[in-house]
């Protein structure tokens, strides 16, 4: 039997029942015979305030050339870093990378994509076609998002992931959380099964549960052995093969989707290999489920840990071609030949979360269903106009990739710094902790080697309080378990992020507090 993929078959009852009409618009089908529309009608129907009522005449943007540019200019690689790094005999290495206008190598990287100046003006009216002016951007907008952004996101996806079928499109939303909410709404009926990673982003679990669907965990492999990418595909395959035996209570239920964070996974930090993605996609075809790919961190690709010798390594600063060819992990879109993958993107991690802006990439039929849900809930026009006018100033798709490379480079340094100082700690040397080296994103999970015969859950709970007392807040794995009883013996890790720190010194102080706290806990016979 040949199964032809039809998106319509996966829609929830709610999604199927929605119509897409606006109360202010008449259906042309109902016009009387002989009706002739007026060539230049006056709009008395939509409640759109004329832009003359808007209290802003112009917005001036001043863009950053580089993340933390003020530190760079005053020398992020200042003398204190050497002592913080505690690496002997390398004093000259740090000074070399200090940004100065006379350092030609730095200048090239620093200015890449910044253009001749870093100012952009957003006028009330009359912006060129790729920009959004205030008359448009502060107005009610098209529910799918502004055409300029739809065009940008489409070009961006083509350049970076290029889906393997024709009928895909993009659709703006208020960040990934909102995209996921709208996807869940149009897909899940009560009783549908959604496979999720054992440890995952908890708000999505709430959305699944709110619709009466059931999240079922897929086992995570948290070992630090080379080549492990965190997801146990054999487990997934066996689970699907013997579904009714493993979950007799869900026998016959529709397995609708697998929700996955494949790159720089939250919380574990793992990145699925090419082979894993191929196998998972094949399973999706065989067992006929969708893949919901949530990928906020994928653009922040990180090389395997290497000891930080200086603040930012110019030799690791990639060209766009290098980045695309051998650093960026492939999206599931690359494997998709029929529209089985719904990908959620966000600008929260590579632009700013306060924009509440992201987009969904999926088969047009899924986006149409989402459109009916989104009719009066498009993302903020202000966010869209700030984003669009900024990326155009940066130089469009490639300009934005250049900005991402700058963000990425800064994260590479931060990861290496945090990893290094945990690795150099006594807690590591005494094998109390082990580190999952993240190959993307902003999270590093540190495994706590609590002896097997101990109550892992209880000891992790105590250690969490110990760490708080040492002045370090980290997320214990169990807090991100999709099913706490399923994971009670597998959750002995903490998720640390190297994103929020103000500077290097804070990362190093955090690593010190964390490892001291762990050591203190072990020295005290695993008691508070
Ligand atoms: C896996 C995952 N999905 C979604 C989000 C939410 O992203 P947004 O800010 O775009 O809503 C996050 C943010 O932390 C996340 O880690």
Short mmCIF file of N, CA, C and O in Angstrom, two decimals, residues 79-159:
data_model
loop_
_atom_site.label_atom_id
_atom_site.label_comp_id
_atom_site.label_asym_id
_atom_site.label_seq_id
_atom_site.Cartn_x
_atom_site.Cartn_y
_atom_site.Cartn_z
N UNK A 79 43.97 42.06 31.52
CA UNK A 79 44.94 41.31 32.32
C UNK A 79 44.29 40.37 33.30
O UNK A 79 44.79 39.30 33.58
N UNK A 80 43.10 40.75 33.77
CA UNK A 80 42.50 39.92 34.81
C UNK A 80 42.12 38.54 34.27
O UNK A 80 42.07 37.58 35.01
N UNK A 81 41.86 38.47 32.97
CA UNK A 81 41.45 37.18 32.43
C UNK A 81 42.55 36.14 32.59
O UNK A 81 42.29 34.98 32.87
N UNK A 82 43.76 36.59 32.45
CA UNK A 82 44.87 35.65 32.58
C UNK A 82 44.85 34.99 33.96
O UNK A 82 44.93 33.78 34.10
N UNK A 83 44.68 35.81 34.97
CA UNK A 83 44.67 35.22 36.29
C UNK A 83 43.41 34.39 36.50
O UNK A 83 43.44 33.35 37.14
N UNK A 84 42.32 34.83 35.88
CA UNK A 84 41.09 34.06 36.02
C UNK A 84 41.22 32.70 35.34
O UNK A 84 40.78 31.68 35.85
N UNK A 85 41.84 32.72 34.18
CA UNK A 85 42.00 31.46 33.45
C UNK A 85 43.00 30.54 34.12
O UNK A 85 42.94 29.33 33.99
N UNK A 86 43.92 31.16 34.82
CA UNK A 86 44.90 30.38 35.57
C UNK A 86 45.67 29.42 34.66
O UNK A 86 45.89 28.27 34.99
N UNK A 87 46.00 29.88 33.48
CA UNK A 87 46.83 29.07 32.58
C UNK A 87 48.20 29.74 32.55
O UNK A 87 48.30 30.92 32.27
N UNK A 88 49.21 28.97 32.85
CA UNK A 88 50.53 29.59 33.00
C UNK A 88 51.24 29.76 31.65
O UNK A 88 51.01 29.01 30.71
N UNK A 89 52.08 30.77 31.59
CA UNK A 89 52.98 30.93 30.46
C UNK A 89 52.32 31.37 29.17
O UNK A 89 52.84 31.17 28.09
N UNK A 90 51.16 31.94 29.26
CA UNK A 90 50.49 32.32 28.04
C UNK A 90 50.10 33.80 28.04
O UNK A 90 49.17 34.20 27.38
N UNK A 91 50.80 34.56 28.82
CA UNK A 91 50.34 35.92 29.05
C UNK A 91 50.20 36.71 27.74
O UNK A 91 49.28 37.49 27.59
N UNK A 92 51.08 36.44 26.79
CA UNK A 92 51.01 37.23 25.56
C UNK A 92 49.79 36.90 24.71
O UNK A 92 49.31 37.71 23.95
N UNK A 93 49.29 35.68 24.88
CA UNK A 93 48.16 35.26 24.03
C UNK A 93 46.92 36.13 24.28
O UNK A 93 46.15 36.39 23.37
N UNK A 94 46.75 36.58 25.51
CA UNK A 94 45.51 37.30 25.80
C UNK A 94 45.49 38.67 25.17
O UNK A 94 44.48 39.10 24.63
N UNK A 95 46.60 39.36 25.25
CA UNK A 95 46.65 40.72 24.75
C UNK A 95 46.39 40.80 23.26
O UNK A 95 45.81 41.76 22.78
N UNK A 96 46.77 39.76 22.55
CA UNK A 96 46.71 39.83 21.08
C UNK A 96 45.33 40.09 20.51
O UNK A 96 45.20 40.69 19.46
N UNK A 97 44.33 39.62 21.21
CA UNK A 97 43.02 39.73 20.60
C UNK A 97 42.23 40.95 21.02
O UNK A 97 41.07 41.08 20.69
N UNK A 98 42.86 41.80 21.76
CA UNK A 98 42.15 43.01 22.15
C UNK A 98 41.77 43.78 20.88
O UNK A 98 42.59 43.97 19.98
N UNK A 99 40.52 44.20 20.85
CA UNK A 99 40.07 44.91 19.66
C UNK A 99 40.67 46.31 19.61
O UNK A 99 40.57 47.08 20.56
N UNK A 100 41.31 46.63 18.55
CA UNK A 100 41.73 48.02 18.33
C UNK A 100 41.52 48.30 16.85
O UNK A 100 41.56 47.39 16.02
N UNK A 101 41.31 49.55 16.54
CA UNK A 101 41.12 49.90 15.13
C UNK A 101 42.36 49.59 14.31
O UNK A 101 42.30 49.48 13.09
N UNK A 102 43.50 49.48 14.98
CA UNK A 102 44.73 49.25 14.21
C UNK A 102 45.00 47.76 13.99
O UNK A 102 45.86 47.39 13.24
N UNK A 103 44.23 46.93 14.67
CA UNK A 103 44.41 45.49 14.47
C UNK A 103 43.57 45.07 13.26
O UNK A 103 42.35 44.89 13.35
N UNK A 104 44.24 44.93 12.13
CA UNK A 104 43.52 44.76 10.87
C UNK A 104 42.67 43.49 10.85
O UNK A 104 41.54 43.49 10.35
N UNK A 105 43.19 42.41 11.43
CA UNK A 105 42.44 41.15 11.45
C UNK A 105 41.13 41.32 12.23
O UNK A 105 40.07 40.89 11.80
N UNK A 106 41.29 41.92 13.40
CA UNK A 106 40.12 42.16 14.23
C UNK A 106 39.13 43.06 13.53
O UNK A 106 37.94 42.83 13.54
N UNK A 107 39.65 44.11 12.94
CA UNK A 107 38.80 45.09 12.29
C UNK A 107 37.91 44.41 11.24
O UNK A 107 36.72 44.69 11.14
N UNK A 108 38.52 43.47 10.52
CA UNK A 108 37.78 42.78 9.46
C UNK A 108 36.59 41.99 10.06
O UNK A 108 35.47 42.05 9.57
N UNK A 109 36.89 41.28 11.13
CA UNK A 109 35.86 40.45 11.75
C UNK A 109 34.82 41.32 12.45
O UNK A 109 33.61 41.12 12.32
N UNK A 110 35.32 42.31 13.15
CA UNK A 110 34.45 43.18 13.94
C UNK A 110 33.44 43.90 13.07
O UNK A 110 32.27 44.02 13.39
N UNK A 111 33.90 44.35 11.92
CA UNK A 111 33.05 45.16 11.05
C UNK A 111 32.26 44.30 10.06
O UNK A 111 31.39 44.83 9.37
N UNK A 112 32.58 43.01 10.00
CA UNK A 112 31.93 42.21 8.94
C UNK A 112 30.41 42.34 9.03
O UNK A 112 29.82 42.09 10.08
N UNK A 113 29.80 42.73 7.94
CA UNK A 113 28.34 42.85 7.91
C UNK A 113 27.81 44.11 8.55
O UNK A 113 26.61 44.34 8.56
N UNK A 114 28.68 44.96 9.09
CA UNK A 114 28.16 46.15 9.77
C UNK A 114 27.87 47.30 8.82
O UNK A 114 27.20 48.25 9.19
N UNK A 115 28.41 47.25 7.62
CA UNK A 115 28.14 48.32 6.66
C UNK A 115 28.93 49.58 7.00
O UNK A 115 29.75 49.59 7.92
N UNK A 116 28.63 50.65 6.26
CA UNK A 116 29.43 51.86 6.41
C UNK A 116 29.07 52.61 7.69
O UNK A 116 29.90 53.25 8.31
N UNK A 117 27.82 52.57 8.09
CA UNK A 117 27.47 53.16 9.39
C UNK A 117 26.47 52.22 10.06
O UNK A 117 26.02 51.24 9.47
N UNK A 118 26.17 52.48 11.30
CA UNK A 118 25.28 51.56 12.02
C UNK A 118 23.97 52.23 12.41
O UNK A 118 23.37 51.90 13.42
N UNK A 119 23.56 53.18 11.59
CA UNK A 119 22.32 53.92 11.88
C UNK A 119 21.23 53.56 10.87
O UNK A 119 21.52 53.43 9.68
N UNK A 120 20.03 53.38 11.36
CA UNK A 120 18.89 53.17 10.46
C UNK A 120 17.74 54.05 10.93
O UNK A 120 17.45 54.09 12.13
N UNK A 121 17.12 54.74 10.01
CA UNK A 121 15.97 55.59 10.36
C UNK A 121 14.71 54.91 9.85
O UNK A 121 14.65 54.48 8.71
N UNK A 122 13.70 54.84 10.70
CA UNK A 122 12.42 54.29 10.25
C UNK A 122 11.44 55.46 10.15
O UNK A 122 11.00 56.00 11.18
N UNK A 123 11.10 55.88 8.92
CA UNK A 123 10.22 57.04 8.78
C UNK A 123 8.76 56.66 8.93
O UNK A 123 8.41 55.49 8.92
N UNK A 124 7.94 57.69 9.05
CA UNK A 124 6.50 57.40 9.15
C UNK A 124 5.99 56.77 7.85
O UNK A 124 5.27 55.78 7.88
N UNK A 125 6.41 57.33 6.75
CA UNK A 125 5.91 56.83 5.46
C UNK A 125 7.03 56.84 4.44
O UNK A 125 7.98 57.62 4.58
N UNK A 126 6.90 56.01 3.44
CA UNK A 126 7.78 56.12 2.29
C UNK A 126 9.05 55.30 2.39
O UNK A 126 10.02 55.58 1.70
N UNK A 127 9.06 54.26 3.23
CA UNK A 127 10.25 53.40 3.28
C UNK A 127 10.34 52.59 1.98
O UNK A 127 9.32 52.33 1.33
N UNK A 128 11.54 52.20 1.59
CA UNK A 128 11.69 51.41 0.37
C UNK A 128 11.07 50.03 0.56
O UNK A 128 10.76 49.62 1.69
N UNK A 129 10.91 49.29 -0.52
CA UNK A 129 10.03 48.11 -0.47
C UNK A 129 10.46 46.99 0.49
O UNK A 129 9.62 46.25 0.98
N UNK A 130 11.76 46.89 0.76
CA UNK A 130 12.20 45.83 1.69
C UNK A 130 12.11 46.26 3.15
O UNK A 130 12.36 45.47 4.05
N UNK A 131 11.80 47.52 3.38
CA UNK A 131 11.71 48.03 4.76
C UNK A 131 10.24 48.20 5.14
O UNK A 131 9.36 48.20 4.29
N UNK A 132 10.01 48.37 6.43
CA UNK A 132 8.63 48.60 6.89
C UNK A 132 8.61 49.98 7.55
O UNK A 132 9.40 50.24 8.46
N UNK A 133 7.74 50.87 7.06
CA UNK A 133 7.67 52.19 7.71
C UNK A 133 6.65 52.16 8.84
O UNK A 133 5.98 51.16 9.07
N UNK A 134 6.53 53.30 9.56
CA UNK A 134 5.67 53.30 10.74
C UNK A 134 4.19 53.24 10.36
O UNK A 134 3.40 52.64 11.09
N UNK A 135 3.86 53.83 9.21
CA UNK A 135 2.45 53.80 8.78
C UNK A 135 1.99 52.34 8.63
O UNK A 135 0.85 52.01 8.98
N UNK A 136 2.87 51.49 8.17
CA UNK A 136 2.54 50.06 8.06
C UNK A 136 2.80 49.31 9.36
O UNK A 136 1.98 48.53 9.83
N UNK A 137 3.98 49.54 9.92
CA UNK A 137 4.43 48.72 11.05
C UNK A 137 3.65 48.96 12.32
O UNK A 137 3.58 48.09 13.18
N UNK A 138 3.05 50.15 12.46
CA UNK A 138 2.25 50.41 13.66
C UNK A 138 0.75 50.20 13.39
O UNK A 138 -0.08 50.48 14.23
N UNK A 139 0.46 49.70 12.22
CA UNK A 139 -0.93 49.46 11.82
C UNK A 139 -1.29 47.99 12.10
O UNK A 139 -0.41 47.15 12.30
N UNK A 140 -2.59 47.67 12.11
CA UNK A 140 -2.97 46.24 12.11
C UNK A 140 -2.31 45.59 10.90
O UNK A 140 -2.24 46.19 9.82
N UNK A 141 -1.84 44.37 11.09
CA UNK A 141 -1.10 43.79 9.97
C UNK A 141 -1.74 42.51 9.46
O UNK A 141 -2.62 41.94 10.11
N UNK A 142 -1.24 42.08 8.33
CA UNK A 142 -1.64 40.80 7.76
C UNK A 142 -1.35 39.71 8.79
O UNK A 142 -0.29 39.71 9.41
N UNK A 143 -2.29 38.77 8.96
CA UNK A 143 -2.15 37.83 10.07
C UNK A 143 -0.96 36.89 9.94
O UNK A 143 -0.46 36.35 10.93
N UNK A 144 -0.45 36.69 8.74
CA UNK A 144 0.72 35.80 8.59
C UNK A 144 2.02 36.53 8.86
O UNK A 144 3.09 35.92 8.89
N UNK A 145 1.95 37.85 8.98
CA UNK A 145 3.17 38.63 9.16
C UNK A 145 3.36 39.53 7.96
O UNK A 145 2.68 39.37 6.93
N UNK A 146 4.27 40.49 8.08
CA UNK A 146 4.51 41.43 6.97
C UNK A 146 5.16 40.71 5.79
O UNK A 146 6.03 39.85 6.00
N UNK A 147 4.77 41.07 4.58
CA UNK A 147 5.33 40.40 3.40
C UNK A 147 6.86 40.46 3.37
O UNK A 147 7.51 39.51 2.97
N UNK A 148 7.42 41.58 3.86
CA UNK A 148 8.90 41.71 3.84
C UNK A 148 9.53 40.63 4.71
O UNK A 148 10.57 40.07 4.37
N UNK A 149 8.90 40.36 5.86
CA UNK A 149 9.47 39.32 6.74
C UNK A 149 9.21 37.93 6.22
O UNK A 149 10.04 37.02 6.40
N UNK A 150 8.06 37.76 5.59
CA UNK A 150 7.77 36.44 5.02
C UNK A 150 8.78 36.15 3.93
O UNK A 150 9.28 35.02 3.80
N UNK A 151 9.11 37.19 3.17
CA UNK A 151 10.11 37.02 2.13
C UNK A 151 11.49 36.73 2.74
O UNK A 151 12.19 35.80 2.35
N UNK A 152 11.84 37.51 3.77
CA UNK A 152 13.15 37.30 4.42
C UNK A 152 13.25 35.88 5.00
O UNK A 152 14.24 35.18 4.79
N UNK A 153 12.22 35.46 5.73
CA UNK A 153 12.30 34.15 6.39
C UNK A 153 12.37 33.03 5.35
O UNK A 153 13.06 32.03 5.55
N UNK A 154 11.69 33.22 4.24
CA UNK A 154 11.73 32.20 3.18
C UNK A 154 13.13 32.11 2.57
O UNK A 154 13.69 31.01 2.39
N UNK A 155 13.70 33.27 2.29
CA UNK A 155 15.07 33.27 1.72
C UNK A 155 16.06 32.68 2.73
O UNK A 155 16.97 31.94 2.38
N UNK A 156 15.86 33.02 3.99
CA UNK A 156 16.73 32.55 5.06
C UNK A 156 16.69 31.02 5.15
O UNK A 156 17.73 30.35 5.18
N UNK A 157 15.48 30.48 5.12
CA UNK A 157 15.34 29.01 5.22
C UNK A 157 15.91 28.33 3.98
O UNK A 157 16.60 27.30 4.07
N UNK A 158 15.68 28.93 2.82
CA UNK A 158 16.23 28.35 1.59
C UNK A 158 17.75 28.29 1.67
O UNK A 158 18.39 27.30 1.31
N UNK A 159 18.32 29.37 2.15
CA UNK A 159 19.79 29.46 2.21
C UNK A 159 20.37 28.49 3.23
O UNK A 159 21.40 27.88 3.01
#
